[in-house]
Short mmCIF file of C-alpha atoms and ligand atoms in Angstrom, two decimals:
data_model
loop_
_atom_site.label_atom_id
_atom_site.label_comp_id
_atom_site.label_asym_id
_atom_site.label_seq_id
_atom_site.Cartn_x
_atom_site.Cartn_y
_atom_site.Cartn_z
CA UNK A 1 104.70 113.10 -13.95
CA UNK A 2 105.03 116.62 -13.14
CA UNK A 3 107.72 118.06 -10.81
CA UNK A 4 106.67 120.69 -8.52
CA UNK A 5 109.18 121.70 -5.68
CA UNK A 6 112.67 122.73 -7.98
CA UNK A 7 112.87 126.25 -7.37
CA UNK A 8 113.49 127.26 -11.00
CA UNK A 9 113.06 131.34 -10.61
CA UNK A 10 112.41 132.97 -14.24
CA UNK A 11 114.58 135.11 -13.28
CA UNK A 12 117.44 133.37 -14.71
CA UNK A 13 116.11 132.99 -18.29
CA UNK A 14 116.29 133.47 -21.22
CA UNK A 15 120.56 133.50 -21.55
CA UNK A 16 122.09 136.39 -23.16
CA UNK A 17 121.35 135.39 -26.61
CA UNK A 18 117.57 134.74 -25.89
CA UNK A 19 117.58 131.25 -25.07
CA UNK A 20 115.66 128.87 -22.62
CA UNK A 21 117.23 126.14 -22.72
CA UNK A 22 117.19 124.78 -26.50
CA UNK A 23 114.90 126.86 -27.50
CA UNK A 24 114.17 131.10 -28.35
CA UNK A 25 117.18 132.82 -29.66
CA UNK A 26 117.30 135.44 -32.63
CA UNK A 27 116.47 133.89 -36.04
CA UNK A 28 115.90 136.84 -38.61
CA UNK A 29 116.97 138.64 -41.53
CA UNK A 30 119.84 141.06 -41.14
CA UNK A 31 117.62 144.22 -41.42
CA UNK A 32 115.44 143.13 -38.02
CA UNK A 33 118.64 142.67 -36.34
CA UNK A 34 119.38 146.08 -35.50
CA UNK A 35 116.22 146.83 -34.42
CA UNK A 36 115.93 144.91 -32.35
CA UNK A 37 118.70 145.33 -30.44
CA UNK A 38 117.24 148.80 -29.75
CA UNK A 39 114.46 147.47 -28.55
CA UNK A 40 116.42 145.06 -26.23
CA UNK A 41 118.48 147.39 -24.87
CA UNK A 42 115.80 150.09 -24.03
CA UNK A 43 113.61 147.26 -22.16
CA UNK A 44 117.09 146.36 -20.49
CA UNK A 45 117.19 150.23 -18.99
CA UNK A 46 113.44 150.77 -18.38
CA UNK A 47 112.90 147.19 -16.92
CA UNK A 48 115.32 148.90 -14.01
CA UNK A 49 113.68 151.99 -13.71
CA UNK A 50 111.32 153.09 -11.24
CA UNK A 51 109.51 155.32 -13.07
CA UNK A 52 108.58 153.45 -16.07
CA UNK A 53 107.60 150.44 -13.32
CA UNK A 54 105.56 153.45 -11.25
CA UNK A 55 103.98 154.33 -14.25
CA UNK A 56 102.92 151.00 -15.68
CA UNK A 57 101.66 150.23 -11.66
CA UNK A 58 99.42 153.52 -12.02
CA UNK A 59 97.85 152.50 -15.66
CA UNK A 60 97.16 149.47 -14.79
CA UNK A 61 95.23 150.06 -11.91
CA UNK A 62 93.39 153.69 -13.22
CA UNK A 63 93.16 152.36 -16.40
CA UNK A 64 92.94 148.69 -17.18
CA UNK A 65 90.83 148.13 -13.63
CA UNK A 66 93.79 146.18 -12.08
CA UNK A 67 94.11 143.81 -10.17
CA UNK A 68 91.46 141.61 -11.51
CA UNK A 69 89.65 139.61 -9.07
CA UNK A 70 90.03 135.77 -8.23
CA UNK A 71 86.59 134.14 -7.56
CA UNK A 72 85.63 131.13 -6.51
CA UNK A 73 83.26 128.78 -8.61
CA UNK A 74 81.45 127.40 -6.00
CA UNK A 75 78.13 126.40 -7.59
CA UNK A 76 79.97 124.96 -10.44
CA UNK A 77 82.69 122.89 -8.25
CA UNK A 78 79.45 121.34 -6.50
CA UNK A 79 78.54 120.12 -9.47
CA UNK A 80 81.51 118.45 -10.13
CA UNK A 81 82.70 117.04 -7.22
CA UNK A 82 84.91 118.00 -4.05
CA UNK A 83 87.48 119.95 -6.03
CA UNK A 84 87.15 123.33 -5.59
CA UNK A 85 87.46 125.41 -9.00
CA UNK A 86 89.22 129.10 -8.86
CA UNK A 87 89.33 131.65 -11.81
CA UNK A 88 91.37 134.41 -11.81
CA UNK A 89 89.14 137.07 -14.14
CA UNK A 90 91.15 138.40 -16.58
CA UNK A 91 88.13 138.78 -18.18
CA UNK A 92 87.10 141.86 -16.59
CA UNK A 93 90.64 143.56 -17.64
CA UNK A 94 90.18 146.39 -19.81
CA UNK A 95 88.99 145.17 -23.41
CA UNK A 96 88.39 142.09 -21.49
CA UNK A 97 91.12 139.85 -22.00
CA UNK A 98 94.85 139.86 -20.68
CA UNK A 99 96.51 140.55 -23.69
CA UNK A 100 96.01 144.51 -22.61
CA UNK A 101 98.73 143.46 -19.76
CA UNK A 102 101.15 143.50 -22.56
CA UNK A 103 100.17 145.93 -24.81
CA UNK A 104 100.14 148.38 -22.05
CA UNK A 105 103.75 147.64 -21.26
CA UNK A 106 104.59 147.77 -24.89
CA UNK A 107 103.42 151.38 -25.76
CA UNK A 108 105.06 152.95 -22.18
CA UNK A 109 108.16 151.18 -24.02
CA UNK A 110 107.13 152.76 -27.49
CA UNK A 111 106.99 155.89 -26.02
CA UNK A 112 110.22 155.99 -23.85
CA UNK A 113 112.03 155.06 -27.29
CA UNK A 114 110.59 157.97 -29.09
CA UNK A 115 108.58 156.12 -31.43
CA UNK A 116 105.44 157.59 -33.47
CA UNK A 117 103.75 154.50 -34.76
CA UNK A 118 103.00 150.97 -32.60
CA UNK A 119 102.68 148.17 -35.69
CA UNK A 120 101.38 144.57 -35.49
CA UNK A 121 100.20 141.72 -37.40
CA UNK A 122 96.27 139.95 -36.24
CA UNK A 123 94.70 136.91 -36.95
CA UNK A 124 91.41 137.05 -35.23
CA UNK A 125 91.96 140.93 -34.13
CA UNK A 126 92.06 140.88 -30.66
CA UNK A 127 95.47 141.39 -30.57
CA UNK A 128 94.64 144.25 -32.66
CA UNK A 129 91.89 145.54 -30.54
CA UNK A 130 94.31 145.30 -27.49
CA UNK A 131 97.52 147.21 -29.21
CA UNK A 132 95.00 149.97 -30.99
CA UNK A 133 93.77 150.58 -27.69
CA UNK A 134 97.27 151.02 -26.32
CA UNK A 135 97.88 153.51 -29.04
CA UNK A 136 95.06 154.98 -28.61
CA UNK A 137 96.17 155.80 -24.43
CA UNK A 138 99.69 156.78 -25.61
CA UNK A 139 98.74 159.12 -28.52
CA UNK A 140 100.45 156.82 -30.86
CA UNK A 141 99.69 155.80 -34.55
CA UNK A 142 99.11 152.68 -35.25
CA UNK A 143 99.12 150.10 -38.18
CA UNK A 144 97.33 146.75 -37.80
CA UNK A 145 98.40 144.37 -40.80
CA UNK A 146 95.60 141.76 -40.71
CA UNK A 147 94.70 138.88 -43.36
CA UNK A 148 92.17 139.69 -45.86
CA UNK A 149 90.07 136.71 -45.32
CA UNK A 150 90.44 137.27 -41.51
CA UNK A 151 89.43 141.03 -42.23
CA UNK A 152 85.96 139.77 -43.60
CA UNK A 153 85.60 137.02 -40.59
CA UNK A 154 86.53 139.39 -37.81
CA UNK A 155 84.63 142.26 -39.04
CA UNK A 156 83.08 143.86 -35.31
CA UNK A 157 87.22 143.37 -34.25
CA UNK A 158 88.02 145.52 -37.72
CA UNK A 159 85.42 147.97 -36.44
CA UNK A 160 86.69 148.27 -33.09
CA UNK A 161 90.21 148.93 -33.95
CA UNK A 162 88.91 151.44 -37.06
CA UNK A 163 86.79 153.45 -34.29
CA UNK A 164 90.28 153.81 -31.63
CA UNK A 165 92.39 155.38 -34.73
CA UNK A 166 94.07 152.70 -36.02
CA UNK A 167 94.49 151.62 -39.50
CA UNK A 168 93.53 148.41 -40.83
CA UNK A 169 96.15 147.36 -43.59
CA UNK A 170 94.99 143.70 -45.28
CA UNK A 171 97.82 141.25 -46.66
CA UNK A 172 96.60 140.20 -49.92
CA UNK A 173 98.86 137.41 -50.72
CA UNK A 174 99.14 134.05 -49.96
CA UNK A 175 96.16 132.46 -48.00
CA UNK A 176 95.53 135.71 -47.01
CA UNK A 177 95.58 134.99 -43.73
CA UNK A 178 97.90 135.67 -39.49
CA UNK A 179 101.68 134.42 -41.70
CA UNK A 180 100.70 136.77 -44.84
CA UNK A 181 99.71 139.27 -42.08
CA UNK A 182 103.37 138.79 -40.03
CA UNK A 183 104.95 138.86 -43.13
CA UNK A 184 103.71 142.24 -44.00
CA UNK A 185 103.99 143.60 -40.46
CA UNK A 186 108.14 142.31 -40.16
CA UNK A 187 108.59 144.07 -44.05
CA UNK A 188 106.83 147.15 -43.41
CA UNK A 189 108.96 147.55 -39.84
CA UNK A 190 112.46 146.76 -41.62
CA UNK A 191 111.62 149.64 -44.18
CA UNK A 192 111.14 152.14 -40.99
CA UNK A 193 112.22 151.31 -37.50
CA UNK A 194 113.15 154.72 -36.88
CA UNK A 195 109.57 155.93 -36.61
CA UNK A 196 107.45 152.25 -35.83
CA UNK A 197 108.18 149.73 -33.49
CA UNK A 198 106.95 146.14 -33.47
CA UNK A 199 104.87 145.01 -30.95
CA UNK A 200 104.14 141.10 -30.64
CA UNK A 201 100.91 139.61 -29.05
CA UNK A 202 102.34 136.76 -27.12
CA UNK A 203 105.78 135.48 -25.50
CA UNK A 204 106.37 134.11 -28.94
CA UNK A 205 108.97 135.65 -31.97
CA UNK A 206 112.69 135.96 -31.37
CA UNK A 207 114.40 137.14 -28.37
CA UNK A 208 113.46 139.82 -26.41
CA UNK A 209 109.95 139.66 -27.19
CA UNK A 210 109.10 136.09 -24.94
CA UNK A 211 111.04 137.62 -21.68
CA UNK A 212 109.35 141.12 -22.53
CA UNK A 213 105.65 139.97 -23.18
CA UNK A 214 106.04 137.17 -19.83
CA UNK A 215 107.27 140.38 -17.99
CA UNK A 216 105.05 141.92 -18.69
CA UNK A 217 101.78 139.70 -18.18
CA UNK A 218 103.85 138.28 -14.52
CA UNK A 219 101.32 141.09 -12.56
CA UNK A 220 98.48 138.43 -13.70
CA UNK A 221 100.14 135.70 -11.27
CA UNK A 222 101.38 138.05 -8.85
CA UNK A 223 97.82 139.29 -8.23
CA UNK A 224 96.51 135.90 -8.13
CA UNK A 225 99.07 133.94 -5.65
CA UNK A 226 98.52 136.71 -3.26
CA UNK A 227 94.51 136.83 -3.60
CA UNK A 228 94.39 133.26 -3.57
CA UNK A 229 96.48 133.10 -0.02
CA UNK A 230 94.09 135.43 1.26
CA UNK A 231 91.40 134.25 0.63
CA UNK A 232 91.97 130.17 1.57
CA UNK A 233 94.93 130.64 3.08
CA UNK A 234 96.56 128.14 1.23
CA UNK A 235 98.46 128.15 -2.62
CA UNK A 236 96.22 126.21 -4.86
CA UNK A 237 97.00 122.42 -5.60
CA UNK A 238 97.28 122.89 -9.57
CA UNK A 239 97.12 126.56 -11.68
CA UNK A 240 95.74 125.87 -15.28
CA UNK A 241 95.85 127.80 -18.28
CA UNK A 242 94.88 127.59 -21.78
CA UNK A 243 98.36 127.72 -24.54
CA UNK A 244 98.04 129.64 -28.05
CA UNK A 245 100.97 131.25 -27.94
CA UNK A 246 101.37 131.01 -24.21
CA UNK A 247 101.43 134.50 -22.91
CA UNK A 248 98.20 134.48 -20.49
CA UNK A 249 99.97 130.81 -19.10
CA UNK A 250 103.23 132.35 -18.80
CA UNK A 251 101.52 135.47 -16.65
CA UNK A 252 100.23 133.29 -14.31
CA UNK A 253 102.46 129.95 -14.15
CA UNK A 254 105.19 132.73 -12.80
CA UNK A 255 103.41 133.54 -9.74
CA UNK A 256 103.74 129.84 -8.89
CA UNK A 257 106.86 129.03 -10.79
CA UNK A 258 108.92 128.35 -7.15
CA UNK A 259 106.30 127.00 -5.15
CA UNK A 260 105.33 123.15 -4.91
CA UNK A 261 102.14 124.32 -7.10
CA UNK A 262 101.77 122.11 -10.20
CA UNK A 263 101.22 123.79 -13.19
CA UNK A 264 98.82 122.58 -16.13
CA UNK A 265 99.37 123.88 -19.87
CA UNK A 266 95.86 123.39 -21.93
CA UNK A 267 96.28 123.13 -25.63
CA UNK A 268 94.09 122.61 -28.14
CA UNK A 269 93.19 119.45 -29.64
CA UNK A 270 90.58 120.78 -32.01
CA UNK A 271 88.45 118.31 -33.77
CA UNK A 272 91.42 115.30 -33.33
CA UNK A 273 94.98 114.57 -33.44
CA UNK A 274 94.96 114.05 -37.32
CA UNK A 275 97.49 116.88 -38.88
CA UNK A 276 95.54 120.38 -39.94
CA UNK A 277 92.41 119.01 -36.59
CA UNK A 278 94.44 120.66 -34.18
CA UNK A 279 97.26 123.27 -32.56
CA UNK A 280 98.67 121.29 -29.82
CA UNK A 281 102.31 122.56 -31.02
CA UNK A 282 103.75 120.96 -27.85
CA UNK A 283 102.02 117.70 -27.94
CA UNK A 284 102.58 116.96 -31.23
CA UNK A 285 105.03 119.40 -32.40
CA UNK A 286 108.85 118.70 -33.09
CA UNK A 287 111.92 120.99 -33.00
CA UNK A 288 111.58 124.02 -35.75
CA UNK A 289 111.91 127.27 -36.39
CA UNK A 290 109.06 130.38 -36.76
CA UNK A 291 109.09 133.85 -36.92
CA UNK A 292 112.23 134.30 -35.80
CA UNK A 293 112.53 131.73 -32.70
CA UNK A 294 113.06 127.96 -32.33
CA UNK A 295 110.13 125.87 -30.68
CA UNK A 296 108.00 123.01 -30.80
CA UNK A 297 106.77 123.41 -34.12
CA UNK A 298 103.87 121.73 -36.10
CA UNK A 299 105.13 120.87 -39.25
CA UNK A 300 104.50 118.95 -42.58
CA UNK A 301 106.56 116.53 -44.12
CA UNK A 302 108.62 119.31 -45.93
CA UNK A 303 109.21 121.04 -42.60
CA UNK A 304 107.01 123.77 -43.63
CA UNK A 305 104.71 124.93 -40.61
CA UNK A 306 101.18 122.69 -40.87
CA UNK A 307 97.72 124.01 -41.25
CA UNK A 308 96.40 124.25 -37.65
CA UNK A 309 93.01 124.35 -36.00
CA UNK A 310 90.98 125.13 -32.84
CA UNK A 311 87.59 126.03 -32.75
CA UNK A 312 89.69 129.12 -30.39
CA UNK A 313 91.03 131.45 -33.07
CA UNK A 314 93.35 133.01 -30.09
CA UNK A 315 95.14 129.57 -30.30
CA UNK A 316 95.39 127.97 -33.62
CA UNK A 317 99.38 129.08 -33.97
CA UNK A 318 101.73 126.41 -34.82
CA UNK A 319 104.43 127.38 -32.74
CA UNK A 320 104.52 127.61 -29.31
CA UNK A 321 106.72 130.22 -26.65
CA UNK A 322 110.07 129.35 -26.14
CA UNK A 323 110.00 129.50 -22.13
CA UNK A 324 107.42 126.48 -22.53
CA UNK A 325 108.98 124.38 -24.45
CA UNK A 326 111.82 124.22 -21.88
CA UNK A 327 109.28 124.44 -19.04
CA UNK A 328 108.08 121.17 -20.86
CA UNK A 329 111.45 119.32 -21.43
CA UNK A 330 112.23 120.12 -17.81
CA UNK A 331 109.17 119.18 -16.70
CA UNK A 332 108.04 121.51 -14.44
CA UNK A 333 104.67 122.37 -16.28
CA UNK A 334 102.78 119.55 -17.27
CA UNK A 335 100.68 119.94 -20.78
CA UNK A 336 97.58 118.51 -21.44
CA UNK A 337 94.69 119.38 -24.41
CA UNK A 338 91.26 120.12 -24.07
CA UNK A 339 89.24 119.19 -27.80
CA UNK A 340 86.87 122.06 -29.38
CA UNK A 341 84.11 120.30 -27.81
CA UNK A 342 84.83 119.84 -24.57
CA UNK A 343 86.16 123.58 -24.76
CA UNK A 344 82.18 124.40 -26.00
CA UNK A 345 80.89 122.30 -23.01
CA UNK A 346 83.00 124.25 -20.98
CA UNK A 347 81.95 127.56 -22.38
CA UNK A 348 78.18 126.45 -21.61
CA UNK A 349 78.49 125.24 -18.21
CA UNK A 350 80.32 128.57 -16.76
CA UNK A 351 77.70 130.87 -18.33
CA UNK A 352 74.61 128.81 -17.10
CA UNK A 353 75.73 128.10 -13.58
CA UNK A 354 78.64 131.11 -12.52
CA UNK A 355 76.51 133.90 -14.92
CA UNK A 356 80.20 134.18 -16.80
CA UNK A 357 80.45 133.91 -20.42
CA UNK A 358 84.29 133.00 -20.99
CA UNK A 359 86.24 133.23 -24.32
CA UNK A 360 86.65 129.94 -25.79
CA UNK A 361 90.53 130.29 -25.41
CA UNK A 362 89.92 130.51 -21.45
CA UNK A 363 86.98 127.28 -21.54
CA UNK A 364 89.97 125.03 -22.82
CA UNK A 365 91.79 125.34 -19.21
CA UNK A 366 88.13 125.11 -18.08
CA UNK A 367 87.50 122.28 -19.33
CA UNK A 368 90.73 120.40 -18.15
CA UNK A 369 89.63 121.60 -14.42
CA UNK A 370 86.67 120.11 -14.72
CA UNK A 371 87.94 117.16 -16.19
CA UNK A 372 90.69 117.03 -13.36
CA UNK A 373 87.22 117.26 -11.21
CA UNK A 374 85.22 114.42 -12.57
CA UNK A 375 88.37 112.10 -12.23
CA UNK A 376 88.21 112.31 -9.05
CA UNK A 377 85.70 113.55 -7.55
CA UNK A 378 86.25 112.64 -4.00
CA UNK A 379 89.69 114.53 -3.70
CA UNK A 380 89.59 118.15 -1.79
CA UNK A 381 91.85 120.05 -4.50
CA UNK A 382 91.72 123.43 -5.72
CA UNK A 383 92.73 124.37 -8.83
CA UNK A 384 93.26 128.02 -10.03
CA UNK A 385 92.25 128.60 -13.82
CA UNK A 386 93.62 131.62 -15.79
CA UNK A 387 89.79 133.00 -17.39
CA UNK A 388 91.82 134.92 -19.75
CA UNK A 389 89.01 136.52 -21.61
CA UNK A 390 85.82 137.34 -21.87
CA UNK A 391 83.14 135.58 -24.67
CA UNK A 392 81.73 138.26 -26.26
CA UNK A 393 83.92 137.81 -28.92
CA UNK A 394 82.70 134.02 -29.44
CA UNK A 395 78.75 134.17 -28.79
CA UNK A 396 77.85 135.18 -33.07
CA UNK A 397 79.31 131.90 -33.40
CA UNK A 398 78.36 129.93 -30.56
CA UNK A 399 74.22 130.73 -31.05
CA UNK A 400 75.18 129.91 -34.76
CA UNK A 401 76.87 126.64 -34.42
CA UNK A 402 75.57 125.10 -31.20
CA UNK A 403 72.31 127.13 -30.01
CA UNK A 404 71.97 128.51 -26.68
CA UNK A 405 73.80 125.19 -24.98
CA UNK A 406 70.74 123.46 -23.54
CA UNK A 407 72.11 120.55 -24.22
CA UNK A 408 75.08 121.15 -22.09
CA UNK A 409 73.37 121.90 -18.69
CA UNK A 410 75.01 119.43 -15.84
C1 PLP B 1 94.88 135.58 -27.57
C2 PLP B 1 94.18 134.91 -26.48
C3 PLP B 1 94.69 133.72 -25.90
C4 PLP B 1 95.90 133.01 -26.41
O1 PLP B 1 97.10 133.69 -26.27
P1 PLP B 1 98.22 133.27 -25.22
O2 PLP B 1 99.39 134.07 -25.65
O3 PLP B 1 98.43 131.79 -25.34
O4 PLP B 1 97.73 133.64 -23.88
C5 PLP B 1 94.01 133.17 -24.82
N1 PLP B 1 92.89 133.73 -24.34
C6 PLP B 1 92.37 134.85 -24.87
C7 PLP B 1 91.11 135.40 -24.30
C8 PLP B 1 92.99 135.49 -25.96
O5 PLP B 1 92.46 136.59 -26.49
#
């Protein structure tokens, strides 16, 4: 069961050393220690100061096309039931996901520390796309460290961050793949964190980056509690959101956090619960340590992290935000999965009857709504989803693999 009405304000986490809870902290080499510890401290002073907040306001609305709308899925809720389904379109942010909220945020920080060069590791490249972009804005260099064989899957993302100025480096050890790719990224910002600074792509790695990046992606459930009021005059029943990492569910879950709201994780269950099917690092994930920060962590035998999966490359990480793990353990956000397929019914069903193509991230907290829906489909609810990106990204692959979805029309 999930308990909604403990206030538990985020404003009191992480501790001083990082932690929520059990889990976060600082876990890294010696040489990242100092650097980040400038990086803490200069978020500590521009997190207070109007200006830098003034600024970020102004961007976000002149540039990124802030605040994104919440709309309200009628034709698809009648479909399904009595429960009426909500999105909040972070698809229609600039680049069209929210992972701009961050990036944004993270080159005004850049910039007020003096720094030349923004640096980050990719898997799939929207992370990339999103921090090249930011670079781009701030007159910033910028070095993307990417997998080789994601370089040659991803290629229209390697094009996109090529054409904003950015330079694509590959990792060409290993699998070749998002570790090899933070690997290279955490050596290459050791060697020179005078001039670069490291920017992460989701309230994961060790502390400050999870209270930074949730920050920083907060205006997402700001926006949304107060649209939502206005326009029902109510708070929704249940906000849902898809959980890679966990930054676009940690944006909007803190609009909500201190309200009796219940709040619905969505991870992805892939093609099973079998070891290497999947990336539900929460469902199936015990106690370990990644990149830096302590988590529910998918992991072998040997306590190496496992081969993941999701038919979503935005989620297939084996590790999970610190703030949810404890947000699990204390059980104020309830987590649930969503499999690839029901995450490609999902992704059919918006586009033929709302005319919006979502990323396949976003149609796993989709597809929980709807399942929420179906179960009962005499219940008035409303549920608020998080569409946290667009699926332009996804439809190569989705024509490929499953056709135009005629099969899927309900
Ligand atoms: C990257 C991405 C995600 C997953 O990241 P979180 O940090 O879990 O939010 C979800 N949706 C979209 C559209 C993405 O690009």
């Amino acid at each position: 069961m999930i308990t909604t009405p403990t206030p538990q304000s985020l404003r009191t986490s992480p501790d001083a050393a990082g932690f929520f809870g059990n889990y976060g902290g600082i876990f890294v080499p010696p040489g990242l220690e100092a650097p980040l510890a400038e990086v803490r401290e200069a978020y500590e002073v521009v997190s207070r100061s109007h200006d830098f907040i003034e600024e970020l306001r102004r961007i976000r609305r002149h540039f990124q096309g802030r605040p994104t709308p919440v709309y309200h899925a009628a034709r698809l809720s009648k479909k399904l039931g009595r429960t009426q389904i909500y999105l909040k379109r972070e698809d229609l942010n600039h680049t069209g996901a929210h992972k701009l909220n961050h990036c944004m945020g993270e080159g005004l920080l850049a910039r007020h520390m003096g720094k030349k060069k923004l640096i980050a590791e990719t898997g799939a490249g929207q992370h990339g796309v999103a921090l090249a972009t930011a670079a781009a804005y701030f007159g910033l260099e910028c070095d993307i460290y990417m997998g080789e064989v994601d370089m040659a899957k991803q290629a229209p993302n390697v094009a996109r961050m090529k054409i904003l100025g950015a330079r694509v480096i590959p990792a060409t050890h290993g699998l070749r793949t998002l570790k090899e790719a933070v690997d290279a990224a955490l050596t290459a910002y050791v060697k020179d964190p005078v001039n670069q600074v490291y920017c992460i792509g989701s309230v994961v790695g060790p502390h400050p980056f999870p209270m930074m990046v949730r920050d920083f992606q907060q205006v997402v459930g700001i926006e949304a509690r107060e649209q939502f009021i206005e326009m029902t005059g109510n708070l929704p029943d249940i906000v849902a959101a898809c959980v890679g990492g966990g930054s676009n569910a940690m944006g909007i879950f803190s609009g909500f956090i201190d309200d009796a709201v219940e709040l619905h994780g969505v991870e992805p269950l892939g093609k099973g619960p079998n070891m290497g099917d999947h990336s539900a690092s929460m469902t199936y994930g015990r106690e370990g340590i990644i990149h830096g920060f302590r988590c529910y962590l998918l992991q072998d035998e040997k306590g190496e992290p496992a081969p993941v999966h999701s038919i979503a490359s935005g989620l297939d990480y084996p590790g999970v935000g610190p703030e949810h793990c404890n947000l699990k353990d204390t059980k104020r956000v309830g987590y649930f999965t969503a499999t690839d397929k029901e995450a490609v019914e999902a992704f059919y069903v918006l586009s033929r009857n709302e005319g919006i193509i979502p990323a396949l991230e976003s149609a796993h907290a989709l597809a929980h709504a709807m399942r929420l829906a179906r179960a009962n489909p005499e219940q008035p609810r409303t549920v608020l989803v998080n569409l946290s990106g667009r699926g332009d990204k996804d439809m190569d692959y989705m024509i490929e693999h499953y056709g135009t979805g005629d099969d899927y029309i309900i």
